[in-house]
């Protein structure tokens, strides 16, 4: 693909003011295409277009908005092959991940939010003992969900389809309009999503996409007066800066930030299930996912066996071209990120961790590959245990008693998703309820896509997914009257 992508502003495809930049295939280091570099003025124009479109779109009947989303889902599903090929070229995802977890999930999310849900909830009448209407007045009430307004959606590079769809679809369903600022590493897929929405009948200005490599592009969207809410997925450090800007003008926020998921493995756990679950850190997005169980806390009686089995798993999986059917671990997103992950592995060795397997660069002529890496005999104070690495690296810390394991799991700045493996289901649920995390997987790394998703502590603010996303992209209004 060598075409030069244009911006999408106010329903029109616009040449970028500041030229184009190269999008690189992380597996081959070849050119995928040329993405547009928006100016600050073009970002502001996109926000203004979204503001102008908000009134008519918010007053459009929910059923008509749902029809647009349903048609978008059908278009994405019908173009699964070429869309997945582009996503794979941009992100380095394996074929199964690009088709199923990226494009396939995006289509499913548009389909999910094409389901109209009630936005009004009658509340029980209440007797007001004293007030402007006299004593013992019966008051009726209605809780109504209203759209927030214009939403700036700043998306992550690890999933250029599912992540934007998880923001855009529920926001539009609630009657908001959006300005999407895609990740600079793999933005082209988001422009294809905009094309599908336009073809499905989204009116001009309802969806806008403006991207670029410079921080000024995202900053222009976040601090624009036309923007009422910012939905961000990315690092905690960037999220904190965005939150500071939002705080100055009281913009609403939805923040899905970093993670350092603790995986507590008790002595009575199903070892096969635990290894398969923890092994997804190596295989799923090459560890570039905030929900990965990267921080393994192994009870002493299970510790040696678990380390041995994880090492065997890591050595067995194929690292290489994500287009090959038997590849399990693809490349990292960029050379800079590969250097960062490798630096963390070296740091772990210097801190005293035992490098069980990995740590070297696989023997490929091109591509940003890192071998699945296991660091054992770690201690809670090590930076590799405390900080998010965002790559195919697992660290293992031993513990003795249940209480110690819980304390170690909670001794983190993060709290997105933790995991518990135990043959004693009662204990597993008891431990789960004491973990300071937005989600806990019990004997699984799977997710229920109607369950609320978000984090405690520095892992984020707010919840989305399922009906919770509709709540996130709406304001709650109370209407009260004398009964």
GROMACS .gro file of C-alpha atoms in nm, residues 163-339:
model
  177
  163UNK     CA    1  -0.995  -0.034   2.081
  164UNK     CA    2  -1.135   0.249   1.863
  165UNK     CA    3  -1.456   0.053   1.804
  166UNK     CA    4  -1.499   0.012   2.179
  167UNK     CA    5  -1.502   0.390   2.211
  168UNK     CA    6  -1.675   0.506   1.893
  169UNK     CA    7  -1.966   0.260   1.887
  170UNK     CA    8  -2.107   0.323   2.239
  171UNK     CA    9  -2.038   0.697   2.212
  172UNK     CA   10  -2.237   0.720   1.889
  173UNK     CA   11  -2.511   0.494   2.024
  174UNK     CA   12  -2.566   0.740   2.309
  175UNK     CA   13  -2.592   1.034   2.069
  176UNK     CA   14  -2.241   1.178   2.107
  177UNK     CA   15  -2.018   1.282   1.820
  178UNK     CA   16  -1.650   1.187   1.811
  179UNK     CA   17  -1.305   1.306   1.710
  180UNK     CA   18  -1.067   1.011   1.695
  181UNK     CA   19  -0.694   1.059   1.734
  182UNK     CA   20  -0.542   0.719   1.642
  183UNK     CA   21  -0.207   0.592   1.764
  184UNK     CA   22   0.070   0.709   1.528
  185UNK     CA   23   0.217   0.360   1.482
  186UNK     CA   24  -0.091   0.201   1.316
  187UNK     CA   25  -0.348   0.467   1.222
  188UNK     CA   26  -0.452   0.351   0.876
  189UNK     CA   27  -0.703   0.098   1.006
  190UNK     CA   28  -0.891   0.373   1.191
  191UNK     CA   29  -0.938   0.562   0.864
  192UNK     CA   30  -1.086   0.246   0.713
  193UNK     CA   31  -1.329   0.239   1.006
  194UNK     CA   32  -1.426   0.597   0.927
  195UNK     CA   33  -1.489   0.498   0.565
  196UNK     CA   34  -1.721   0.220   0.679
  197UNK     CA   35  -1.912   0.458   0.907
  198UNK     CA   36  -1.948   0.712   0.628
  199UNK     CA   37  -2.072   0.445   0.389
  200UNK     CA   38  -2.314   0.319   0.655
  201UNK     CA   39  -2.478   0.661   0.672
  202UNK     CA   40  -2.310   0.847   0.958
  203UNK     CA   41  -2.386   1.217   0.889
  204UNK     CA   42  -2.100   1.462   0.825
  205UNK     CA   43  -1.920   1.563   1.143
  206UNK     CA   44  -2.051   1.276   1.354
  207UNK     CA   45  -1.719   1.093   1.312
  208UNK     CA   46  -1.386   1.267   1.249
  209UNK     CA   47  -1.035   1.118   1.237
  210UNK     CA   48  -0.723   1.333   1.272
  211UNK     CA   49  -0.385   1.179   1.341
  212UNK     CA   50  -0.016   1.247   1.347
  213UNK     CA   51   0.311   1.169   1.518
  214UNK     CA   52   0.352   1.487   1.721
  215UNK     CA   53   0.212   1.531   2.073
  216UNK     CA   54   0.051   1.857   1.959
  217UNK     CA   55  -0.212   1.662   1.763
  218UNK     CA   56  -0.350   1.486   2.067
  219UNK     CA   57  -0.307   1.794   2.284
  220UNK     CA   58  -0.513   2.002   2.042
  221UNK     CA   59  -0.803   1.758   2.072
  222UNK     CA   60  -0.781   1.723   2.449
  223UNK     CA   61  -0.772   2.093   2.530
  224UNK     CA   62  -1.017   2.207   2.259
  225UNK     CA   63  -1.315   2.398   2.407
  226UNK     CA   64  -1.550   2.210   2.174
  227UNK     CA   65  -1.461   1.878   2.341
  228UNK     CA   66  -1.673   1.770   2.640
  229UNK     CA   67  -1.510   1.435   2.719
  230UNK     CA   68  -1.183   1.252   2.659
  231UNK     CA   69  -1.169   0.874   2.627
  232UNK     CA   70  -0.808   0.758   2.641
  233UNK     CA   71  -0.632   0.423   2.630
  234UNK     CA   72  -0.259   0.424   2.688
  235UNK     CA   73   0.012   0.470   2.945
  236UNK     CA   74  -0.050   0.600   3.294
  237UNK     CA   75   0.205   0.878   3.243
  238UNK     CA   76   0.021   1.018   2.940
  239UNK     CA   77  -0.315   0.963   3.110
  240UNK     CA   78  -0.203   1.177   3.403
  241UNK     CA   79  -0.113   1.463   3.172
  242UNK     CA   80  -0.446   1.436   2.992
  243UNK     CA   81  -0.630   1.433   3.325
  244UNK     CA   82  -0.458   1.755   3.427
  245UNK     CA   83  -0.580   1.927   3.112
  246UNK     CA   84  -0.931   1.787   3.153
  247UNK     CA   85  -0.941   1.900   3.514
  248UNK     CA   86  -0.887   2.264   3.419
  249UNK     CA   87  -1.210   2.271   3.215
  250UNK     CA   88  -1.399   1.993   3.397
  251UNK     CA   89  -1.407   1.764   3.095
  252UNK     CA   90  -1.544   1.418   3.160
  253UNK     CA   91  -1.287   1.139   3.139
  254UNK     CA   92  -1.268   0.768   3.068
  255UNK     CA   93  -0.915   0.641   3.123
  256UNK     CA   94  -0.794   0.287   3.058
  257UNK     CA   95  -0.429   0.300   3.156
  258UNK     CA   96  -0.141   0.071   3.246
  259UNK     CA   97  -0.141  -0.264   3.419
  260UNK     CA   98   0.090  -0.507   3.593
  261UNK     CA   99  -0.150  -0.795   3.639
  262UNK     CA  100  -0.076  -1.023   3.933
  263UNK     CA  101  -0.134  -1.394   3.875
  264UNK     CA  102  -0.161  -1.576   4.208
  265UNK     CA  103  -0.096  -1.946   4.161
  266UNK     CA  104  -0.166  -2.157   4.469
  267UNK     CA  105  -0.020  -2.499   4.543
  268UNK     CA  106  -0.347  -2.672   4.454
  269UNK     CA  107  -0.388  -2.499   4.116
  270UNK     CA  108  -0.439  -2.679   3.787
  271UNK     CA  109  -0.085  -2.637   3.656
  272UNK     CA  110  -0.180  -2.685   3.291
  273UNK     CA  111  -0.449  -2.416   3.312
  274UNK     CA  112  -0.219  -2.174   3.495
  275UNK     CA  113   0.063  -2.215   3.242
  276UNK     CA  114  -0.174  -2.175   2.948
  277UNK     CA  115  -0.322  -1.860   3.101
  278UNK     CA  116   0.006  -1.699   3.197
  279UNK     CA  117   0.152  -1.801   2.861
  280UNK     CA  118  -0.084  -1.558   2.687
  281UNK     CA  119   0.163  -1.288   2.794
  282UNK     CA  120   0.399  -1.434   2.535
  283UNK     CA  121   0.146  -1.512   2.267
  284UNK     CA  122  -0.124  -1.243   2.281
  285UNK     CA  123  -0.010  -0.919   2.110
  286UNK     CA  124   0.345  -1.029   2.202
  287UNK     CA  125   0.275  -0.910   2.556
  288UNK     CA  126   0.172  -0.562   2.442
  289UNK     CA  127  -0.149  -0.566   2.639
  290UNK     CA  128  -0.231  -0.408   2.973
  291UNK     CA  129  -0.441  -0.705   3.091
  292UNK     CA  130  -0.158  -0.958   3.063
  293UNK     CA  131  -0.072  -1.171   3.372
  294UNK     CA  132   0.289  -1.052   3.370
  295UNK     CA  133   0.357  -1.062   3.748
  296UNK     CA  134   0.333  -1.423   3.863
  297UNK     CA  135   0.308  -1.486   4.237
  298UNK     CA  136   0.365  -1.857   4.291
  299UNK     CA  137   0.306  -2.035   4.619
  300UNK     CA  138   0.622  -2.210   4.737
  301UNK     CA  139   0.500  -2.567   4.684
  302UNK     CA  140   0.414  -2.490   4.319
  303UNK     CA  141   0.699  -2.250   4.247
  304UNK     CA  142   0.967  -2.473   4.090
  305UNK     CA  143   0.722  -2.673   3.879
  306UNK     CA  144   0.554  -2.358   3.753
  307UNK     CA  145   0.884  -2.194   3.656
  308UNK     CA  146   0.993  -2.508   3.472
  309UNK     CA  147   0.665  -2.537   3.283
  310UNK     CA  148   0.655  -2.168   3.191
  311UNK     CA  149   1.011  -2.192   3.063
  312UNK     CA  150   0.922  -2.493   2.850
  313UNK     CA  151   0.617  -2.309   2.715
  314UNK     CA  152   0.824  -2.001   2.628
  315UNK     CA  153   1.091  -2.206   2.451
  316UNK     CA  154   0.833  -2.403   2.253
  317UNK     CA  155   0.631  -2.123   2.092
  318UNK     CA  156   0.740  -2.003   1.751
  319UNK     CA  157   0.858  -1.643   1.719
  320UNK     CA  158   0.851  -1.505   1.369
  321UNK     CA  159   0.656  -1.380   1.071
  322UNK     CA  160   0.299  -1.321   1.193
  323UNK     CA  161   0.169  -1.417   0.848
  324UNK     CA  162   0.286  -1.775   0.890
  325UNK     CA  163   0.018  -2.004   1.030
  326UNK     CA  164   0.227  -2.159   1.306
  327UNK     CA  165   0.364  -1.830   1.442
  328UNK     CA  166   0.259  -1.763   1.800
  329UNK     CA  167   0.470  -1.459   1.891
  330UNK     CA  168   0.500  -1.176   1.644
  331UNK     CA  169   0.709  -0.859   1.662
  332UNK     CA  170   0.682  -0.561   1.892
  333UNK     CA  171   0.540  -0.243   1.744
  334UNK     CA  172   0.868  -0.059   1.682
  335UNK     CA  173   1.244  -0.067   1.716
  336UNK     CA  174   1.224   0.188   1.997
  337UNK     CA  175   0.984  -0.028   2.194
  338UNK     CA  176   1.198  -0.338   2.135
  339UNK     CA  177   1.493  -0.148   2.282
   0.00000   0.00000   0.00000
